[in-house]
Coordinates of C-alpha atoms in Angstrom, one line a residue:
Chain A
M158 CA -13.4 -7.3 6.4
L159 CA -9.9 -7.0 6.5
K160 CA -8.3 -10.0 4.5
I161 CA -4.8 -11.4 5.0
R162 CA -2.4 -10.5 2.7
V163 CA -0.1 -13.0 0.0
M164 CA 2.4 -11.1 -0.7
P165 CA 5.6 -12.3 -3.4
V166 CA 8.8 -10.8 -2.5
L167 CA 11.5 -10.7 -5.2
L168 CA 14.5 -9.9 -4.2
F169 CA 17.0 -8.1 -6.6
K170 CA 20.7 -7.7 -7.1
P171 CA 20.7 -6.1 -10.6
P172 CA 20.1 -6.7 -13.1
T173 CA 18.1 -9.7 -12.6
L174 CA 16.1 -11.5 -9.1
V175 CA 18.3 -13.5 -7.2
K176 CA 17.2 -16.7 -4.9
G177 CA 19.0 -16.9 -1.6
R178 CA 19.7 -19.2 1.5
G179 CA 19.7 -17.6 4.8
F180 CA 21.4 -14.6 2.6
D181 CA 24.2 -16.1 1.2
S182 CA 24.7 -18.8 -2.0
W183 CA 22.6 -16.2 -3.9
R184 CA 21.5 -18.1 -7.4
R185 CA 20.3 -15.9 -10.5
I186 CA 16.4 -16.0 -11.7
E187 CA 14.5 -13.9 -14.4
V188 CA 14.8 -10.5 -14.5
P189 CA 11.9 -8.7 -12.1
Q190 CA 10.2 -7.7 -15.5
T191 CA 9.2 -11.1 -16.2
A192 CA 8.4 -11.2 -12.7
I193 CA 6.2 -8.9 -12.4
R194 CA 4.1 -9.7 -15.6
V195 CA 3.6 -13.0 -14.2
Y196 CA 2.4 -11.6 -10.8
N197 CA 0.2 -9.3 -13.0
M198 CA -2.0 -11.3 -14.4
R199 CA -2.0 -13.4 -11.6
E200 CA -3.6 -10.4 -9.5
V201 CA -1.7 -11.1 -6.2
D202 CA -2.5 -9.1 -3.6
E203 CA 0.6 -6.4 -3.3
L204 CA 4.1 -6.8 -4.0
V205 CA 7.8 -6.7 -2.7
L206 CA 10.4 -5.8 -5.2
V207 CA 13.9 -4.6 -2.3
D208 CA 17.3 -4.1 -4.1
I209 CA 19.9 -6.5 -1.8
T210 CA 23.0 -4.6 -2.5
A211 CA 22.2 -1.5 -2.8
S212 CA 23.1 -0.6 1.0
G213 CA 25.7 -2.5 1.0
E214 CA 27.2 -1.2 -2.8
G215 CA 25.8 2.8 -1.7
R216 CA 23.9 3.1 -4.5
S217 CA 20.2 5.4 -4.7
P218 CA 17.3 3.5 -6.0
D219 CA 17.7 2.7 -9.4
L220 CA 14.1 5.7 -10.9
Q221 CA 14.2 4.7 -14.1
L222 CA 14.2 0.8 -13.4
I223 CA 11.9 1.2 -10.4
D224 CA 9.0 4.0 -13.1
Q225 CA 10.0 1.4 -15.8
L226 CA 8.3 -2.3 -13.8
A227 CA 6.0 0.3 -12.4
D228 CA 4.2 0.7 -15.5
D229 CA 3.2 -2.7 -15.4
C230 CA 2.1 -2.9 -11.8
F231 CA -1.7 -2.7 -11.9
M232 CA -1.7 -4.0 -8.2
P233 CA 0.2 -2.4 -4.7
F234 CA 3.7 -2.5 -5.6
A235 CA 6.1 -1.9 -2.4
V236 CA 9.8 -0.9 -3.4
G237 CA 13.1 -0.9 -1.1
G238 CA 16.8 -1.3 -1.8
G239 CA 19.1 2.3 -0.5
I240 CA 16.8 4.7 0.3
R241 CA 18.3 6.8 3.2
S242 CA 16.3 10.1 2.1
V243 CA 12.7 11.9 2.2
E244 CA 13.8 12.7 -1.0
D245 CA 14.7 8.5 -2.7
V246 CA 11.3 7.9 -1.6
R247 CA 9.4 11.1 -2.9
G248 CA 11.7 9.9 -6.0
L249 CA 10.3 6.3 -5.7
L250 CA 7.0 7.1 -4.9
S251 CA 6.7 9.7 -8.1
V252 CA 7.6 7.3 -10.5
G253 CA 5.6 4.8 -9.0
A254 CA 6.8 2.6 -6.2
D255 CA 3.2 3.0 -3.9
K256 CA 4.9 1.9 -1.3
V257 CA 8.9 1.8 0.6
V258 CA 10.9 -0.2 2.5
V259 CA 13.4 0.7 4.1
N260 CA 15.9 -1.3 6.4
S261 CA 20.2 -0.6 6.5
A262 CA 19.1 3.7 6.1
A263 CA 16.3 3.7 9.3
I264 CA 18.8 1.7 11.7
E265 CA 22.1 4.3 11.4
T266 CA 19.8 6.9 11.8
P267 CA 16.3 6.2 13.4
N268 CA 15.1 9.5 12.4
L269 CA 15.3 8.7 8.7
I270 CA 11.4 7.2 9.5
D271 CA 9.8 10.0 11.3
A272 CA 11.1 12.4 8.1
I273 CA 9.7 9.8 5.9
T274 CA 6.3 9.5 7.8
A275 CA 6.0 13.5 8.8
E276 CA 6.7 14.4 4.7
F277 CA 3.9 11.6 2.9
G278 CA 2.4 9.4 6.3
S279 CA 2.9 6.3 7.9
Q280 CA 0.7 4.1 4.8
V281 CA 4.6 4.2 2.7
L282 CA 6.4 3.6 5.1
V283 CA 7.1 -0.4 5.7
V284 CA 10.3 -0.5 7.5
S285 CA 12.1 -4.0 7.1
I286 CA 13.8 -5.7 9.5
D287 CA 16.3 -8.9 9.2
F288 CA 16.5 -11.0 12.4
R289 CA 19.7 -13.5 12.8
R290 CA 19.6 -15.9 16.4
D291 CA 22.2 -17.4 17.9
A292 CA 23.7 -21.2 18.7
A293 CA 21.8 -19.8 21.9
G294 CA 18.8 -18.9 19.8
K295 CA 19.1 -14.8 21.4
A296 CA 17.9 -13.4 18.5
T297 CA 19.4 -10.2 17.0
V298 CA 19.4 -8.2 14.4
H299 CA 21.1 -7.8 11.2
S300 CA 21.5 -4.6 8.8
H301 CA 23.2 -4.7 4.9
S302 CA 21.4 -7.7 3.4
G303 CA 22.6 -9.8 7.0
S304 CA 25.4 -9.0 6.7
R305 CA 26.6 -6.5 9.5
P306 CA 25.0 -7.1 13.4
T307 CA 23.4 -4.5 15.4
G308 CA 23.0 -5.5 19.1
L309 CA 19.7 -4.3 18.2
D310 CA 16.1 -6.6 19.7
P311 CA 13.9 -7.7 17.4
V312 CA 10.9 -6.5 19.8
A313 CA 12.5 -3.2 21.0
W314 CA 13.9 -1.9 17.0
A315 CA 10.2 -2.9 16.4
Q316 CA 8.8 -0.8 18.6
E317 CA 10.8 2.2 18.0
A318 CA 10.7 1.8 14.8
A319 CA 6.9 2.3 15.0
R320 CA 7.1 4.8 18.0
R321 CA 8.6 7.0 15.1
G322 CA 5.6 6.3 12.6
A323 CA 6.0 3.4 10.9
G324 CA 3.1 1.6 8.7
E325 CA 3.8 -1.9 8.2
I326 CA 6.5 -4.3 9.9
L327 CA 7.9 -6.4 7.4
L328 CA 10.2 -9.5 9.8
T329 CA 12.3 -11.9 7.8
S330 CA 14.6 -14.3 9.7
I331 CA 17.6 -14.7 7.6
E332 CA 18.6 -18.1 8.3
R333 CA 14.9 -19.4 7.4
D334 CA 14.9 -17.5 4.4
G335 CA 15.3 -19.6 1.5
N336 CA 14.8 -22.6 2.9
M337 CA 11.8 -22.8 3.0
E338 CA 11.0 -24.6 6.6
G339 CA 8.9 -23.0 7.4
Y340 CA 8.3 -19.1 9.0
D341 CA 10.4 -18.2 12.8
V342 CA 6.8 -18.0 14.5
E343 CA 8.0 -17.2 17.7
M344 CA 9.8 -14.1 16.5
T345 CA 6.8 -13.7 14.4
R346 CA 4.4 -13.5 17.5
Q347 CA 6.9 -11.3 19.4
V348 CA 7.2 -8.5 17.1
S349 CA 3.3 -9.1 16.2
A350 CA 1.9 -9.4 20.3
S351 CA 4.4 -6.0 20.5
V352 CA 3.6 -3.0 17.9
S353 CA -0.3 -1.7 17.2
I354 CA 1.0 -2.0 13.2
P355 CA 0.9 -4.4 11.1
V356 CA 3.8 -7.3 10.9
I357 CA 4.1 -8.9 7.6
A358 CA 5.9 -12.5 8.2
A359 CA 9.1 -13.3 6.0
G360 CA 11.8 -15.9 5.9
G361 CA 11.0 -19.7 5.4
A362 CA 8.2 -20.7 3.8
G363 CA 7.7 -23.7 1.8
N364 CA 4.0 -24.3 1.5
Y365 CA 0.8 -23.4 2.5
G366 CA 0.8 -24.9 5.7
H367 CA 3.8 -22.4 6.6
M368 CA 1.8 -19.4 6.2
V369 CA -1.2 -20.7 8.4
D370 CA 1.5 -22.1 11.6
V371 CA 2.6 -18.0 11.2
L372 CA -0.7 -16.3 10.5
E373 CA -2.2 -18.5 13.4
N374 CA 0.7 -18.8 15.9
G375 CA 2.2 -15.2 15.2
G376 CA 0.0 -12.5 14.6
A377 CA 0.9 -12.3 11.1
A378 CA -1.0 -9.0 9.7
A379 CA 0.4 -10.7 6.2
V380 CA 2.8 -13.5 4.7
A381 CA 5.2 -12.9 2.6
A382 CA 7.4 -15.5 0.2
A383 CA 9.9 -15.4 -2.2
S384 CA 11.2 -19.1 -3.0
I385 CA 8.2 -21.3 -2.7
F386 CA 6.6 -19.3 -5.7
H387 CA 9.4 -19.4 -8.3
F388 CA 10.6 -22.8 -7.1
T389 CA 7.8 -24.7 -6.9
E390 CA 4.8 -25.1 -8.1
Q391 CA 2.7 -23.8 -5.2
T392 CA 0.9 -20.6 -6.5
P393 CA -0.4 -17.1 -4.1
K394 CA -4.0 -17.4 -5.5
E395 CA -3.5 -21.1 -4.3
A396 CA -2.3 -20.6 -0.7
K397 CA -5.1 -17.2 -0.4
I398 CA -7.4 -20.7 -1.2
Y399 CA -6.1 -23.0 1.4
L400 CA -5.6 -20.3 3.4
R401 CA -9.3 -19.3 3.1
E402 CA -10.5 -22.9 3.6
R403 CA -9.0 -22.8 7.3
G404 CA -11.1 -20.1 8.7
F405 CA -8.8 -17.3 7.1
A406 CA -10.3 -14.7 5.4
T407 CA -8.5 -13.7 2.0
R408 CA -9.4 -12.2 -1.5
L409 CA -10.4 -14.2 -4.1
A410 CA -12.1 -12.3 -6.9
Chain B
M75 CA -15.6 13.6 -25.8
T76 CA -14.3 12.4 -22.6
K77 CA -11.6 14.9 -20.6
V78 CA -10.2 13.8 -17.2
G79 CA -8.0 16.2 -14.9
I80 CA -5.9 14.3 -12.8
I81 CA -4.8 17.3 -10.0
D82 CA -1.5 16.9 -9.5
F83 CA -0.8 18.9 -5.8
K84 CA 2.5 16.9 -5.6
T85 CA 1.6 15.5 -2.9
C86 CA 1.7 11.7 -4.9
N87 CA 2.8 9.1 -6.9
L88 CA 0.5 9.4 -9.7
D89 CA 1.5 7.2 -12.3
S90 CA -0.8 4.8 -11.3
I91 CA -4.0 6.4 -11.8
R92 CA -3.3 7.6 -15.1
R93 CA -2.5 4.5 -16.3
A94 CA -5.8 2.9 -14.8
S95 CA -7.7 5.8 -17.0
E96 CA -6.0 5.5 -20.1
S97 CA -6.4 2.3 -19.8
C98 CA -10.8 3.4 -19.8
G99 CA -9.9 4.8 -23.1
V100 CA -10.4 8.3 -21.9
E101 CA -8.0 11.4 -22.5
V102 CA -6.6 11.6 -19.7
I103 CA -4.5 15.7 -18.8
V104 CA -2.3 15.8 -15.6
A105 CA -2.8 19.4 -13.8
D106 CA -0.8 21.4 -11.4
Q107 CA -2.2 24.6 -12.3
P108 CA -6.3 25.7 -12.7
G109 CA -5.0 27.5 -16.3
E110 CA -4.6 23.9 -17.3
L111 CA -7.7 22.8 -16.1
A112 CA -10.8 24.7 -18.7
G113 CA -12.0 22.0 -20.8
L114 CA -12.4 19.1 -18.6
T115 CA -15.8 17.3 -18.1
H116 CA -14.3 15.1 -14.7
V117 CA -11.3 15.6 -12.3
I118 CA -9.8 13.7 -9.9
L119 CA -8.1 14.2 -6.5
P120 CA -5.5 11.9 -6.1
G121 CA -4.0 12.4 -2.9
V122 CA -0.8 10.5 -0.5
G123 CA 0.3 11.6 2.4
T124 CA -1.3 14.4 5.7
F125 CA -4.4 16.2 5.8
A126 CA -1.7 19.2 6.1
R127 CA 0.1 19.3 3.3
G128 CA -2.2 18.1 0.9
M129 CA -4.9 21.3 1.3
E130 CA -1.0 23.8 1.9
N131 CA -0.2 22.3 -1.3
L132 CA -3.4 22.8 -2.6
K133 CA -4.0 26.0 -2.0
A134 CA -0.4 27.9 -2.8
R135 CA -1.2 27.2 -6.8
G136 CA -4.7 28.6 -6.0
L137 CA -6.1 24.4 -7.4
D138 CA -9.0 24.5 -4.0
A139 CA -10.9 27.8 -5.9
A140 CA -9.9 25.3 -8.8
I141 CA -11.8 22.3 -7.8
H142 CA -14.8 24.3 -6.0
E143 CA -15.3 26.5 -9.8
L144 CA -15.2 22.4 -11.7
V145 CA -17.2 21.7 -8.9
A146 CA -20.1 24.6 -9.1
A147 CA -19.4 24.1 -13.1
D148 CA -21.1 20.2 -13.0
V149 CA -17.5 18.5 -13.5
P150 CA -18.2 15.7 -11.5
C151 CA -15.0 15.1 -9.1
L152 CA -13.9 11.9 -7.4
G153 CA -11.3 11.8 -4.8
I154 CA -8.9 9.0 -4.1
C155 CA -7.8 8.4 -0.9
L156 CA -6.3 11.6 1.1
G157 CA -7.8 13.6 -1.8
M158 CA -11.9 11.8 -0.4
Q159 CA -10.7 13.3 3.3
L160 CA -9.3 16.9 1.7
L161 CA -13.3 16.1 0.6
G162 CA -14.3 17.0 3.9
E163 CA -14.4 19.9 6.4
V164 CA -12.1 19.3 8.7
G165 CA -9.0 17.2 9.2
T166 CA -7.9 16.6 12.9
E167 CA -3.9 15.2 11.9
G168 CA -2.0 15.8 14.4
G169 CA -4.3 17.5 17.1
Q170 CA -5.2 20.6 15.0
E171 CA -7.8 21.3 13.3
I172 CA -7.5 22.0 9.8
P173 CA -9.7 23.3 6.8
G174 CA -10.6 21.1 4.3
L175 CA -12.6 22.0 0.5
G176 CA -16.3 21.6 2.0
L177 CA -17.6 19.9 -0.3
I178 CA -19.1 17.6 2.1
P179 CA -20.1 18.1 5.6
G180 CA -17.5 15.7 7.5
R181 CA -14.4 15.8 9.4
I182 CA -11.9 13.0 9.2
E183 CA -11.1 11.3 12.4
R184 CA -8.3 9.3 13.1
L185 CA -10.0 5.3 12.4
L186 CA -9.6 3.6 16.4
P187 CA -8.9 -0.1 16.3
R188 CA -12.2 -1.4 18.5
R189 CA -10.5 -5.0 18.6
P190 CA -7.6 -6.4 18.9
G191 CA -7.2 -7.0 15.3
D192 CA -7.4 -3.6 14.0
R193 CA -3.5 -2.1 13.3
I194 CA -3.5 1.0 12.4
P195 CA -3.4 1.7 9.8
H196 CA -5.7 -0.1 7.8
I197 CA -3.7 -1.1 4.8
G198 CA -5.0 -3.9 2.8
W199 CA -7.8 -5.5 0.5
N200 CA -11.7 -4.9 2.4
E201 CA -14.6 -5.5 1.1
V202 CA -17.0 -2.9 -0.4
N203 CA -20.5 -2.6 1.5
F204 CA -23.8 -0.9 0.4
R205 CA -27.1 -1.0 -0.4
D206 CA -27.7 1.3 -3.5
G207 CA -23.8 2.4 -4.2
G208 CA -25.7 4.5 -6.6
P209 CA -23.3 5.7 -10.0
L210 CA -19.8 4.7 -9.7
F211 CA -20.6 0.8 -8.4
A212 CA -23.0 0.5 -11.9
D213 CA -22.1 -3.8 -12.6
I214 CA -20.2 -3.8 -9.1
P215 CA -21.3 -6.2 -6.4
S216 CA -21.7 -5.0 -3.1
G217 CA -19.0 -7.0 -1.0
R218 CA -15.9 -6.9 -3.6
D219 CA -12.3 -5.9 -1.9
F220 CA -10.7 -3.2 -2.2
Y221 CA -7.4 -1.8 -1.2
F222 CA -7.1 0.0 1.4
V223 CA -3.6 2.0 2.8
H224 CA -5.0 5.1 5.7
S225 CA -4.9 6.0 9.1
Y226 CA -8.7 8.5 8.8
H227 CA -12.0 8.8 8.0
F228 CA -14.0 10.7 6.6
V229 CA -16.9 10.9 8.6
T230 CA -20.3 12.5 7.5
A231 CA -22.3 15.2 8.9
D232 CA -25.5 13.5 6.8
A233 CA -26.0 10.1 6.4
K234 CA -27.5 10.7 3.4
D235 CA -23.5 11.1 2.2
V236 CA -22.5 7.9 2.9
M237 CA -22.5 5.3 0.0
A238 CA -20.7 2.5 0.8
T239 CA -19.0 1.2 4.3
T240 CA -16.4 -1.2 5.0
P241 CA -15.9 -3.3 8.1
Y242 CA -12.8 -2.3 10.1
C243 CA -12.4 0.1 13.3
G244 CA -16.1 -0.8 13.7
M245 CA -17.3 0.2 10.3
F246 CA -16.4 3.4 8.3
S247 CA -17.2 5.2 4.6
S248 CA -15.1 4.1 2.4
V249 CA -17.2 6.2 -0.1
V250 CA -19.1 9.5 0.1
G251 CA -20.5 11.2 -2.2
R252 CA -23.0 14.2 -2.5
E253 CA -24.6 15.2 -6.0
I254 CA -21.4 15.3 -8.2
V255 CA -19.2 14.8 -5.7
F256 CA -17.3 11.5 -5.0
G257 CA -14.9 10.2 -2.8
T258 CA -13.4 6.9 -2.2
Q259 CA -11.1 6.0 0.4
F260 CA -9.7 2.7 -1.6
H261 CA -6.8 3.3 -4.2
P262 CA -9.6 2.5 -7.0
E263 CA -6.3 2.2 -9.5
K264 CA -4.7 -0.2 -6.9
S265 CA -8.0 -2.2 -6.8
Q266 CA -7.0 -4.4 -10.2
K267 CA -10.7 -5.2 -12.3
W268 CA -13.3 -3.3 -10.0
G269 CA -11.2 -0.5 -9.4
I270 CA -11.0 -0.3 -12.7
R271 CA -15.0 -0.8 -13.1
L272 CA -15.3 1.9 -10.4
L273 CA -13.2 4.7 -13.3
R274 CA -15.2 3.8 -15.9
N275 CA -18.5 4.3 -14.2
F276 CA -17.1 7.6 -13.1
F277 CA -16.2 8.2 -16.7
S278 CA -19.1 8.0 -17.4
Y279 CA -21.3 9.7 -15.7

C-alpha cells in the first residue's frame, strides 16, 4: 500500500539553512548542500527546500543553486520560495526539482495554480498554507513567511487550491513551528477532511509520538519536520520504524 | 558499447534521469531531434506533465515517428511516468481522446478512488508486485517500494502486457511491457537503490 512519507523540510535564508520558532528568531545553521548530502545518504523519502525570504524580498528562485543541490539529490525534491510564474516553475523543473512549492504568489494570484497545473500537471504542484490561530483560537492563513495576514480560512483556501489543480497541500502551523510540542492536529484533520488531495502536516513535530497523533487523528498523508531532525538525535529512519511498529505503512528499504 | 538516448521533448526535468543513468556506467546522450538518435542501443522516454502536451511536443519534432523507427530497429525503449503513458493508444485527459504512440495497446485513464484513503494524485512510495517481473526486475524482489506521482494510469488491452501491479485505487499496472518496449509508472531515477537497479537491468537488456 501507499506508504506514509516522513519528509525533512529545509528552511533556507540564503546562504544558509535556518531554524526558527513560530516563524521568528531565525538561527542560521548549515548550508543546504551539507544537509542534502546527509539526507541523501540516509535515503529519506522526499526532501522539501523552501527559501523563506524570497517572496518578501521579491527574489525569484536561484536556479544555479537549485541545480547544484539537485545534483546531490537522488530522491524526490520539492523546491519553493519566490515562485511567481509558470516560467519560474519551468526553470526549477529543468534544473532538477521534481515538484514546486508555492505559497504567497498563489494567494495573491490564485490563477497561478491553474496556470501551473495546466502546463505541467497537478503532480508538480504543492500549495503551501501557513496559518496562525488568534487568541480565540480562530485560524487564518498568513503569507510571506507568516508576516502578512490574509484573512483567509485555511480550509476554504485549501479547498480552492485543490479545485484549481493543486496536487498536494503542505499545511504548517506557524506558532507551533520550531517549538517541538506537536502538530496542530485539529486543523490538519479539518483540511484533510475537506480535500481529496494529499495533505502533508508540518509545524511542531517534537517526537515520533506527535507524528502518530497527526497521522491517526489528523488524516495527514505525510509528515514533515525540520527541527527534530536538526536538533535532536531523532532521524527520519527511526521515525519510520516507530510508525511501522504502531501500524502505519512506511518505507524501509 | 551501451549508448542510451534520453528523449528531450521539453516536458520535464532530465537531470535526474540523466545522472541516474550515468551512474550505471553507460554513455548517455540527450536528444531532442530525430537526427540525434543514431547509434543508440537503448532509448528512454521520460515525462512529466499532460498527455496532450507530451504528444504535441513529440510530434512537433518528429520524435513520435523516430521512436517508432527505433523500436522497429530493435532498440529497447523504456517509458517513465508520462513517458509510459505516451506508449499507449489513447489518453483521456480533459475528457478528450488523444492518440498516443500506440506501442502498447491500451488506454490511459484517470485513477478513481475506491477507499477514503485513495487521494489523487497518487504520490509517494508504493509497492510494485509481480510473479515474473521479466528482465527489468532481475535481482529485484517483488514488493519493493518505488516512487510514484501521477493521476492517470495505463489500462492495457492485453493482460499479457502487464508486468507488475501496485495496490492503489484497487490495483493498477505499474509496469507494462511488450517485447522490447517497457513502461514504468514510477520514477526509477527517484527510487534510490531499487530504481537504479532497474535502470541497470534495462541497460543490460
